[in-house]
XYZ file of C-alpha atoms in Angstrom:
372
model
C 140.059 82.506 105.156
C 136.463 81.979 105.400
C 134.794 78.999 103.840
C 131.400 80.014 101.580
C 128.614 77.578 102.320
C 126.492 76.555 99.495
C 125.652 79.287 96.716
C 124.743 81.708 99.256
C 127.208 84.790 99.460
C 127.989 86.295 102.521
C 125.662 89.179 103.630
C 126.813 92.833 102.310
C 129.236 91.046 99.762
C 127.329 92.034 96.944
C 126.202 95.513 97.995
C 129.398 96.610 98.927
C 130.805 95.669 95.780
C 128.323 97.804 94.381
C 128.398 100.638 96.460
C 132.601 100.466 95.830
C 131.996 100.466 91.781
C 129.377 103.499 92.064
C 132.022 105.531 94.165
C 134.785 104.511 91.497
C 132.184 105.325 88.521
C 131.759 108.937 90.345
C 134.960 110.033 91.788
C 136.351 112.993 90.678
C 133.112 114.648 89.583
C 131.941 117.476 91.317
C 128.511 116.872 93.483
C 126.160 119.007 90.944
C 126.741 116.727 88.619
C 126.401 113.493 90.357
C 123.489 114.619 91.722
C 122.257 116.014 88.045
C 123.568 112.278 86.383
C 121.695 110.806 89.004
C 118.114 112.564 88.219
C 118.734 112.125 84.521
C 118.474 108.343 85.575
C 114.931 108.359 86.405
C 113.111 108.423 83.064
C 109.772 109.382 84.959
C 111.167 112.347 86.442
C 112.811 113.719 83.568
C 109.549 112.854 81.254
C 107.319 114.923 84.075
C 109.921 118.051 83.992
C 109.850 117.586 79.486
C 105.553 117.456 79.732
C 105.780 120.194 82.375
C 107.929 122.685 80.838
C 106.333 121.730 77.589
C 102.612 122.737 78.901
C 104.077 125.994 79.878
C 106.015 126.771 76.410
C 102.876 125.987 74.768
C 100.338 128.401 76.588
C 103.047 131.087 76.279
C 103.119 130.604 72.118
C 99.654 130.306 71.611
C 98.075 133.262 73.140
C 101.473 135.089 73.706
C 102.741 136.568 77.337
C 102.394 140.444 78.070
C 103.514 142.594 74.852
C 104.072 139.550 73.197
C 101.284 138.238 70.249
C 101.302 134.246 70.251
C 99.931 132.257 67.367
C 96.884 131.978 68.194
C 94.169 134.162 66.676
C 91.739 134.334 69.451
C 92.516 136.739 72.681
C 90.989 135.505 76.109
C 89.370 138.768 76.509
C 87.257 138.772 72.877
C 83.042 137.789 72.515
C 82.759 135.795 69.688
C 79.163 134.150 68.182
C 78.662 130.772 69.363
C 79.870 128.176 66.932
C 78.821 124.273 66.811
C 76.810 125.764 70.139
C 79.835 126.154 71.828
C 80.994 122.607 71.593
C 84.953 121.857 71.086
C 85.719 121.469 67.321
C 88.710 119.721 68.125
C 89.165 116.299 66.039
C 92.071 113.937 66.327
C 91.802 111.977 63.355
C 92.119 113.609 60.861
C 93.798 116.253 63.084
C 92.331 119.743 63.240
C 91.926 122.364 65.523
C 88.753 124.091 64.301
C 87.686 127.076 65.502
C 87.499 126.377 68.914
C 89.053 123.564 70.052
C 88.058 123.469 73.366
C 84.490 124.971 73.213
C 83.524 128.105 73.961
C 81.880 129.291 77.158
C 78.479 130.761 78.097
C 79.298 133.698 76.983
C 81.431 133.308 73.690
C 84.532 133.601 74.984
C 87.310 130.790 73.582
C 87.635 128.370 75.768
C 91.484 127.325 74.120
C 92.336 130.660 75.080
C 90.999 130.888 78.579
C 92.992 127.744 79.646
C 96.166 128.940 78.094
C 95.576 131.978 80.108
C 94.596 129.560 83.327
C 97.632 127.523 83.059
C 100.443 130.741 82.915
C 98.293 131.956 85.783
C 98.589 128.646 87.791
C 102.230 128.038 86.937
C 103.017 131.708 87.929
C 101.178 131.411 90.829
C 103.147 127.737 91.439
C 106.594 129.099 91.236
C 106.592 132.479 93.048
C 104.318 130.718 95.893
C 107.434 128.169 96.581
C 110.690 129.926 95.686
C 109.016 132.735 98.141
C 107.824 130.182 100.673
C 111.014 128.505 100.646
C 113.335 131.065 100.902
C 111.239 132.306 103.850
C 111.417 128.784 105.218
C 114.644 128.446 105.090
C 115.566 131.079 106.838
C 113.508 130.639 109.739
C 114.074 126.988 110.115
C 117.693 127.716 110.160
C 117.947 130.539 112.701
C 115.867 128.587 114.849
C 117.886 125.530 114.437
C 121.549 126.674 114.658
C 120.779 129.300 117.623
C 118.226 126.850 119.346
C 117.254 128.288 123.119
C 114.802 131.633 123.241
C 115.087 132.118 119.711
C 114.325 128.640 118.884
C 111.290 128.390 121.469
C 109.992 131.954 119.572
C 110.284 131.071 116.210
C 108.736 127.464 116.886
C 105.775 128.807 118.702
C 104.969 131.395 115.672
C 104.987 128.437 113.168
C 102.710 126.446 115.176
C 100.371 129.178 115.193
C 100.316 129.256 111.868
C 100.281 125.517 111.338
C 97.156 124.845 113.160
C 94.749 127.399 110.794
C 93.709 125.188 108.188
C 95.363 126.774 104.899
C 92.052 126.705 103.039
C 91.345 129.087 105.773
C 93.903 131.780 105.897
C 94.392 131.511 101.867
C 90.941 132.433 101.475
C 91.419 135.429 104.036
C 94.447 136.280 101.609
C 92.918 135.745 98.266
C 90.241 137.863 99.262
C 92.687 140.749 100.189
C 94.827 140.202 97.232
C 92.981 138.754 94.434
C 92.521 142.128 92.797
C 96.421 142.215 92.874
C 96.704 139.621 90.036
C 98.329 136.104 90.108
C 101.935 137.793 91.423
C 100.331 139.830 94.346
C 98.282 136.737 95.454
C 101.032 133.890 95.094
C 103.560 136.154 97.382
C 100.785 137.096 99.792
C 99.951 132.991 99.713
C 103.858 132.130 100.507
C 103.832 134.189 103.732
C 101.212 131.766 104.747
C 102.698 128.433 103.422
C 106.548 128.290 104.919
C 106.073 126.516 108.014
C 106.754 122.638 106.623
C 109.579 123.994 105.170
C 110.666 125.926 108.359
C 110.372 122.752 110.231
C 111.882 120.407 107.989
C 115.253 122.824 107.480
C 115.098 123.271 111.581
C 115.695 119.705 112.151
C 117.801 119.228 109.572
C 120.256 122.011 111.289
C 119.619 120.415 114.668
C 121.671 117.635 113.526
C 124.064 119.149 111.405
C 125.359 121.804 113.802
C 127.035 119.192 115.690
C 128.892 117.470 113.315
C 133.041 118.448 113.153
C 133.143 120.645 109.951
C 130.762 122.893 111.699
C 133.029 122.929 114.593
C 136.119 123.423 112.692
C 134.796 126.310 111.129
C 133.818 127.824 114.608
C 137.698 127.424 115.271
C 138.613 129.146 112.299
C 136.968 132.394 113.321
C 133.779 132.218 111.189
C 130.666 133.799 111.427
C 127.452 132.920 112.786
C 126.178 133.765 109.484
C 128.293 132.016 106.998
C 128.682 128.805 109.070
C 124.539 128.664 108.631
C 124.819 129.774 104.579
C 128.420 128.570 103.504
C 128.907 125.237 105.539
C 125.677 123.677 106.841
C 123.100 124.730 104.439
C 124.425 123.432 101.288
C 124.331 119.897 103.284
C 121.050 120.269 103.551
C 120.127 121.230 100.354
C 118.721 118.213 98.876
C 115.757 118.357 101.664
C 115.212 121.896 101.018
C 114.512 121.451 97.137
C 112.163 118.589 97.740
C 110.326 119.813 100.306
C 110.200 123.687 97.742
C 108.945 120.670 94.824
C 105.986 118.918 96.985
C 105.120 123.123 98.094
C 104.853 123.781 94.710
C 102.386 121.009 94.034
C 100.261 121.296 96.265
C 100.144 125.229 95.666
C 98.140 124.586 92.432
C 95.558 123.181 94.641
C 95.553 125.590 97.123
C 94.781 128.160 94.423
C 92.699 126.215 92.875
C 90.310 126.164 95.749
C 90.700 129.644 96.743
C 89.851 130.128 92.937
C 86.303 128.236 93.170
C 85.203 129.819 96.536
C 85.911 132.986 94.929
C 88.404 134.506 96.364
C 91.231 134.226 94.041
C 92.047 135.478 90.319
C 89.383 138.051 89.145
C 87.551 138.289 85.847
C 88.805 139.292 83.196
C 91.772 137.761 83.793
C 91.540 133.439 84.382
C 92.950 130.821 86.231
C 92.140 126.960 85.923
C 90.490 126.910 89.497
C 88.219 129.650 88.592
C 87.302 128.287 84.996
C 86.082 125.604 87.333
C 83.937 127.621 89.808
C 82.209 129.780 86.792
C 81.462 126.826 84.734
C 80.504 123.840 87.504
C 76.889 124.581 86.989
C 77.329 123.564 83.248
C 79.071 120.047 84.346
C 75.884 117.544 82.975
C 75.222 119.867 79.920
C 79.129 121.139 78.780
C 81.250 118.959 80.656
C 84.322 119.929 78.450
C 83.972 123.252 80.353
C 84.921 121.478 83.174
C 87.447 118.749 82.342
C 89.884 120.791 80.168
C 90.677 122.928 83.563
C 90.702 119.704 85.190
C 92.879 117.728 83.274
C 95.626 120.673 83.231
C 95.267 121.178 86.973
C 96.045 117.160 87.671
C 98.529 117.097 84.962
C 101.020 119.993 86.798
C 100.540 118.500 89.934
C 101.352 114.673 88.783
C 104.608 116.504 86.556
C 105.795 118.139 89.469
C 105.289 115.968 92.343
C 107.731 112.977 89.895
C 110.456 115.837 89.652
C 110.207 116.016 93.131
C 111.008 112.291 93.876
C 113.245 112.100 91.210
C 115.407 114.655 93.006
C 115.075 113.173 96.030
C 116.118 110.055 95.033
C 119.091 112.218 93.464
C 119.942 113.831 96.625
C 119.856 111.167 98.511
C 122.122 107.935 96.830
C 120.651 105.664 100.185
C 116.776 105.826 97.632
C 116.845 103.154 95.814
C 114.263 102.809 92.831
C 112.052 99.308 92.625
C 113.731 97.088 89.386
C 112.080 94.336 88.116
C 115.149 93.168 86.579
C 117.072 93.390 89.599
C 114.291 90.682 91.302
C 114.742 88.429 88.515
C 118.583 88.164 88.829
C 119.742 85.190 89.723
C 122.006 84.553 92.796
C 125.690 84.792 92.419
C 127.110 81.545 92.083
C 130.044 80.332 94.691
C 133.076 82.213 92.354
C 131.184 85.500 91.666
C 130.230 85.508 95.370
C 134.288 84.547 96.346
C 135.471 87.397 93.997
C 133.433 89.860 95.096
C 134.329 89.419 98.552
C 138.165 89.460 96.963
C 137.586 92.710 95.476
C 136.169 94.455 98.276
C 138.798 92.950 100.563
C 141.527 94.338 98.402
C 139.422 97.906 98.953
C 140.070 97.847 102.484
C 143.647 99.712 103.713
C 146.207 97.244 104.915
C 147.067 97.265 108.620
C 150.536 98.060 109.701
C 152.400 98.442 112.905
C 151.564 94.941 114.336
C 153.530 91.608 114.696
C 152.675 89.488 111.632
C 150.986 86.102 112.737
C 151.865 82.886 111.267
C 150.900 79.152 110.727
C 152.836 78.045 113.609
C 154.669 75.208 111.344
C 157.750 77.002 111.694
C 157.797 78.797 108.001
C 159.837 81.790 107.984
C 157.505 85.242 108.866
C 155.344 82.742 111.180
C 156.983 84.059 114.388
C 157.171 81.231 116.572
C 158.732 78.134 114.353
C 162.369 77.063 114.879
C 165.436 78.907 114.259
């Protein structure tokens, strides 16, 4: 047996016997809910997806959604007379609304209801834009990387093609074909333009995969092409997929934002937050809140959904390991913790069999060479 030196532990004692009581704590579950006890682990992440679904729920009640009337008794359509010249009448202590809240712009027009309006319009534009990117993504990436060869070398040269036009670029091109369309028509017009991380990520992801031995077991079996790539090696690389789809999502926001303040995106009457921007910039030194209520949503989605996206890749992913000050300020195992927890994960390991047991040589019974 191996003598422990000092207080120092042997290295990988500890860890394993770590790793070997997080595999005990989650055997037997299935890997949805791991992976959904893990995110609920990160505070930050789950606080993000709370404030994010929140901002949404709270746009949608105020000035309603389609057919449906919200609370709020302004419309983001409706001229009103300038109250308080247009500045917010929003106080915090003692809380009140006011008329206008946020200020109304040059022309009359709420300024509360405008950003509820931006914000459903960004956050529409945010969702369809990834799950539609994605799903596009995914597909090619994975055709590309199970079949490899021709089809590979095609697929490959397409997405470089698109990856070297700067996205500014082409989403301008788009939002000034489909801005008309509404925030729908433009966000799926946008995704056909904004798969190709994706595509890459999922190809090399499926490069490695497709030679591992479940993939060729299945071959053996007599399956498909088609549910090898959607059945077997696909849900393995799942966890990449729905961070990459979270970051997309992120920095869609931005991309319409821009395309928004050059003009090409969402068209009056209807509002987004990038355009609230672009009509009101020139009022920045005289009505700044014109400019910083559209601003503050815009970095507040972004921030919300980029921490959902490292929480679940951090839940994905068990190798992530989150920064803990109290973990730094543990002390060292002392020489018995240390000798257990090599005990314990010595235990863990299977017992060999099949060989000749090895004694002492002092001729004790089971030693194999003492005295008869």
């Amino acid at each position: 047996m191996s003598t422990i030196q000092g207080n120092l532990p042997e290295p990988g004692v500890s860890d394993g016997f770590e790793l070997a009581e997080t595999e005990k704590a989650e055997k037997g579950q299935s890997q949805g809910r791991i992976i959904f006890r893990r995110f609920l682990k990160n505070k930050v992440a789950v606080a993000a997806l709370i404030v994010y679904v929140a901002v949404l729920v709270f746009s949608i009640s105020a000035i309603g959604l389609g057919p449906i009337h919200g609370w709020w008794h302004y419309s983001y359509t409706q001229l009103n007379p300038q109250v308080n010249q247009g500045a917010p009448t929003l106080q915090l202590w003692p809380f009140n609304l006011g008329e206008h809240p946020f200020g109304q712009d040059r022309i009359g027009k709420d300024y509360f209801a405008l950003t509820m309006r931006g914000i459903q319009n960004s956050v529409l534009v945010m969702v369809v834009l990834g799950v539609v990117a994605t799903v596009i993504g995914v597909i090619v990436g994975a055709i590309a990387g199970y079949f490899r060869g021709w089809v590979d070398a095609v697929l490959m040269r397409i997405t470089d093609i698109f990856i070297v036009i700067p996205a500014l670029v082409i989403g301008a091109i788009v939002g000034r074909t489909a801005g008309g369309l509404g925030a729908l028509g433009l966000a799926v017009l946008l995704a056909f333009v904004s798969w190709m991380v994706i595509a890459r990520l999922v190809r090399s992801e499926f490069l490695a995969l497709r030679e591992r031995e479940f993939v060729e077991a299945a071959r053996v079996a007599g399956a498909s092409d088609a549910r090898i790539i959607f059945r077997h090696i696909l849900p393995n690389a799942i966890g990449v997929v729905i961070v990459a789809s979270t970051l997309l999502i992120a920095a869609a926001i931005l991309l319409e934002t821009a395309i928004s303040y050059l003009g090409f995106g969402i068209k009056p009457p209807d509002s987004s937050l990038g355009l609230l921007i672009s009509q009101n910039q020139s009022a920045f030194t005289t009505r700044p809140w014109l400019f910083w209520w559209p601003a503050f949503f815009i970095v507040l989605l972004a921030l919300c959904v980029n921490f959902v996206g490292d929480g679940l890749r951090e839940a994905f992913d068990p190798r992530q390991q989150r920064f803990s000050l109290k973990r730094t300020r543990e002390p060292e195992p002392t020489e018995e913790e240390a000798a257990q927890a090599q005990a314990a994960v010595a235990a863990a390991e299977p017992p060999v069999s099949g060989g000749a047991s090895t004694g002492s040589g002092d001729g004790s019974p089971g030693s194999g060479t003492g005295a008869r």
